[in-house]
Coordinates of C-alpha atoms in Angstrom, one line a residue:
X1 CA 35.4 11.3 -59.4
X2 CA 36.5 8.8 -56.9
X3 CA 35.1 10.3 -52.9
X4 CA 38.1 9.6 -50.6
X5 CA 36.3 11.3 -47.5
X6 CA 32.9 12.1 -47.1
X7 CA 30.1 11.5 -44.2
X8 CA 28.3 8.6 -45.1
X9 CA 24.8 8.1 -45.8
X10 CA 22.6 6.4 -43.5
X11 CA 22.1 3.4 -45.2
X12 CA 22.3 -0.5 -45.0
X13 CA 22.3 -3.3 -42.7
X14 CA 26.4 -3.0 -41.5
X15 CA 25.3 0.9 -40.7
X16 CA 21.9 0.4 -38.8
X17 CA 23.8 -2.9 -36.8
X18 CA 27.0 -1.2 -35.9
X19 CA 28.8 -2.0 -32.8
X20 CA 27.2 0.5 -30.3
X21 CA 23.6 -0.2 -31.5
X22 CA 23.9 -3.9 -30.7
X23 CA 25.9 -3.3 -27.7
X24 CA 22.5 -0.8 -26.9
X25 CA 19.7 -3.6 -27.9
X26 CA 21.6 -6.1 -25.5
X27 CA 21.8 -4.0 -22.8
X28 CA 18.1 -3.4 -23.1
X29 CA 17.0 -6.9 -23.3
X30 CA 19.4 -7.6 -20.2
X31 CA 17.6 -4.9 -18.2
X32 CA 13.6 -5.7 -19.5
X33 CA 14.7 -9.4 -18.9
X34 CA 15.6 -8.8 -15.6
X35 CA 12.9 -6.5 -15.0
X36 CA 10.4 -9.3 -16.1
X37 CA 12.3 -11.9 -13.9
X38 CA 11.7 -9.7 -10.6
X39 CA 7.9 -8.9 -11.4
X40 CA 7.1 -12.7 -12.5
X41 CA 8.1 -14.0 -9.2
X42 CA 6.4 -11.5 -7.4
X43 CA 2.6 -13.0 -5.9
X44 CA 0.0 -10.3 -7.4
X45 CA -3.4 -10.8 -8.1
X46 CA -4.6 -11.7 -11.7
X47 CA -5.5 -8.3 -12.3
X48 CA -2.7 -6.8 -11.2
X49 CA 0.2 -9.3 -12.7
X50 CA -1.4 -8.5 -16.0
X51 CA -1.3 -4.9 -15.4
X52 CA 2.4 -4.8 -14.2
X53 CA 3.5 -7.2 -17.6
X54 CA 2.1 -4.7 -19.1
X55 CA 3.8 -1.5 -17.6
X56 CA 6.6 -3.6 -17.6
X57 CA 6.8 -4.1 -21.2
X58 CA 5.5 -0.9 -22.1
X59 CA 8.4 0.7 -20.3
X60 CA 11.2 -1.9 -21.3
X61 CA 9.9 -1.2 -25.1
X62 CA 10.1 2.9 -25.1
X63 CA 13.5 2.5 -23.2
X64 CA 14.8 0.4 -26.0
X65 CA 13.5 1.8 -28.9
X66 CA 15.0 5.5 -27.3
X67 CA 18.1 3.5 -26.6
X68 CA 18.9 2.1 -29.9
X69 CA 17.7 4.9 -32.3
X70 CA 19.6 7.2 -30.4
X71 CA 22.8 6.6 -32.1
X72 CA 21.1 6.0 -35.6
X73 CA 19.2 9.4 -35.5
X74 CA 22.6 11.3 -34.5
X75 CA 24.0 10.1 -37.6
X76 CA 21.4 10.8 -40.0
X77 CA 21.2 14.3 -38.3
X78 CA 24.5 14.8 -39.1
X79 CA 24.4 13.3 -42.9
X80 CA 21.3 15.8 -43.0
X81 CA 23.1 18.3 -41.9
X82 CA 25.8 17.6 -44.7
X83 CA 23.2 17.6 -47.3
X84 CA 21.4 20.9 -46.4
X85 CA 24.6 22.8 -46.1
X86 CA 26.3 21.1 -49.2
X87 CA 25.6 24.1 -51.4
X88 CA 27.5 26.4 -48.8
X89 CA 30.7 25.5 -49.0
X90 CA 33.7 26.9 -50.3
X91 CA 35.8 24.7 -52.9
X92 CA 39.5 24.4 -53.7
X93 CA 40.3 22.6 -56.4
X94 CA 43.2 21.8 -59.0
X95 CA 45.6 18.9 -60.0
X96 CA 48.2 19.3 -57.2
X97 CA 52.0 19.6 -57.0
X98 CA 52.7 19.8 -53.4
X99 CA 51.2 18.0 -50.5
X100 CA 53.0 19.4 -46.8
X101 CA 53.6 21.4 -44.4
X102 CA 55.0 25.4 -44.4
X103 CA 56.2 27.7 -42.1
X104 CA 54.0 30.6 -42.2
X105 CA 53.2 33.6 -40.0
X106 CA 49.9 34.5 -38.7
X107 CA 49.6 38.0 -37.6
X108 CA 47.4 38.9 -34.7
X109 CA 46.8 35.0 -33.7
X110 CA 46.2 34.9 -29.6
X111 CA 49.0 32.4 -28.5
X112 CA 52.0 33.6 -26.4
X113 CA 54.2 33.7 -29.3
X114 CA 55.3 36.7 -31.2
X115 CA 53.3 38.1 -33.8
X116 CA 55.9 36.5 -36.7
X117 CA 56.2 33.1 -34.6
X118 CA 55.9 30.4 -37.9
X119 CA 53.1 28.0 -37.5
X120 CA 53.2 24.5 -39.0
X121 CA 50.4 25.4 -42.0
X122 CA 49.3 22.0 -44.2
X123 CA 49.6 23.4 -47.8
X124 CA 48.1 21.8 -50.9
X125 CA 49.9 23.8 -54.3
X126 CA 48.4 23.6 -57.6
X127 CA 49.8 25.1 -60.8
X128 CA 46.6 27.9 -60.3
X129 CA 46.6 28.2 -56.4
X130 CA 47.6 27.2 -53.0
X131 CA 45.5 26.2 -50.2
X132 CA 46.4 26.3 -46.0
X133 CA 45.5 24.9 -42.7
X134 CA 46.3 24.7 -39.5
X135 CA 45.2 21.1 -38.9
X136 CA 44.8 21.2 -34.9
X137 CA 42.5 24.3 -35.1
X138 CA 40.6 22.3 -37.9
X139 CA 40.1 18.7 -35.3
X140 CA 40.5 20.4 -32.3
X141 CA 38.5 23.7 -32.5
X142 CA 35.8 23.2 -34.5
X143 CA 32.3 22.6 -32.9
X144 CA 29.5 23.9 -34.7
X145 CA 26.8 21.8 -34.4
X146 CA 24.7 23.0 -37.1
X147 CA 27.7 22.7 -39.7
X148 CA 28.4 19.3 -40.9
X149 CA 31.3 17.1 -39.3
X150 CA 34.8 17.8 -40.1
X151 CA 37.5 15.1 -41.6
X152 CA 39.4 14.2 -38.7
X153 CA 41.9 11.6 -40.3
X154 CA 45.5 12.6 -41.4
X155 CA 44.7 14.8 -44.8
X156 CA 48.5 14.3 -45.7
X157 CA 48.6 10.3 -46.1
X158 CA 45.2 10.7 -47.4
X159 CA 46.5 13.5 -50.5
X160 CA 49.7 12.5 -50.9
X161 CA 49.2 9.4 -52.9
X162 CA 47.3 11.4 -55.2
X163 CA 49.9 14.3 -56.4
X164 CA 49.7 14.7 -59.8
X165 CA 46.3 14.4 -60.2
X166 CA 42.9 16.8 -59.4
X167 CA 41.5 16.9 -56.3
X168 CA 38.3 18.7 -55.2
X169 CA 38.1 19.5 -51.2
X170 CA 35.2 21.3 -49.9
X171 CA 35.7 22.8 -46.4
X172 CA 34.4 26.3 -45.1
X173 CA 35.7 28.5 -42.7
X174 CA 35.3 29.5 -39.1
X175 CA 37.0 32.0 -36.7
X176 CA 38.3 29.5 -34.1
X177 CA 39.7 30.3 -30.2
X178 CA 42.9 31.0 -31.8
X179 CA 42.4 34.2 -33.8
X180 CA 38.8 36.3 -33.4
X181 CA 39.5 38.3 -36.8
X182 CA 40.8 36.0 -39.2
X183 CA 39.5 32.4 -40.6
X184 CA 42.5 32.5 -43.2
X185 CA 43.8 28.9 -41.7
X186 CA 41.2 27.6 -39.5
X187 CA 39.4 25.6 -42.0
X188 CA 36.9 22.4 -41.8
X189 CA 37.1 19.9 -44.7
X190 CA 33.8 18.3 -45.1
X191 CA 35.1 15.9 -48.1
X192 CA 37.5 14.8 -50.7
X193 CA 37.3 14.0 -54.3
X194 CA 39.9 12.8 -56.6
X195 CA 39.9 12.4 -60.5
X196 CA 40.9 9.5 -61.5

């Protein structure tokens, strides 16, 4: 099975040196350079200039290593996260005939509409079943930190090239802001397989 979406593992050189970590070593080096600069020209005693260098680099060192690992350990939290909750989630799967959008009523939602107002639901049909969400509850309301990241791309031009063929998402479900009873279209997709 081919993964079109899944959190990625914390691994290899282009993921430890993205952009924000080097942005956050530079920044550090800029400030522990600077830092050096102002206690180098300063007129201590032996003693003393020794002791500062090393306060001085002490500090400069902590503040960079917190600095760039900061990012780094967020994302391996999160891929953690992923892995330890992998077995929990729900799965829909099946070789699908429609990827789109419906008109479908949600009784008892908390919005200003009427009870049979039509929301726009993103449905996925197979032969077997048929799966639903609302897609801003799913990007928008979900914030769980202890649940692993949801796919915030556009599910539609990432299924439709793929109708006609089996996919696997695995998502669960969470009561969101917009209805306190029901989880029946507030779903998180957590990743995407295809069969190829």
């Amino acid at each position: 099975m081919k993964t079109l979406y899944a959190p990625l593992p914390p691994e290899g050189w282009d993921y430890w040196l993205d952009k924000d970590t080097l942005m956050n070593i530079i920044f550090v080096l800029f400030v522990f350079a600077a830092l050096f600069l102002v206690y180098k020209h300063q007129e201590f005693k032996q003693i003393r200039r020794v002791r500062t260098y090393f306060i001085v680099f002490f500090i400069g060192s902590t503040l960079a290593y917190n600095l760039t690992m900061s990012n780094i350990r967020a994302d391996k939290r999160q891929y953690q996260i992923y892995i330890d909750n992998s077995a929990k989630l729900e799965t829909f799967s099946g070789v699908i005939d429609f990827v789109g959008n419906k008109k479908k009523a949600w009784p008892g939602h908390f919005r200003k509409y009427d009870d049979d107002y039509l929301w726009d639901v993103f449905t996925i049909i197979t032969p077997d079943d048929e799966w639903s969400v609302i897609w801003e509850i799913q990007t928008r309301e979900h914030s769980d930190l202890t649940k692993p990241p949801c796919y915030e791309g556009d599910i539609f031009t990432l299924l439709l090239p793929y109708v006609g063929k089996k996919v696997t998402i695995r998502y669960f479900s969470f009561i969101s802001s917009y209805h306190k009873t029901s989880s029946l279209f507030s779903k998180c997709v957590v990743d995407v397989k295809v069969e190829e």
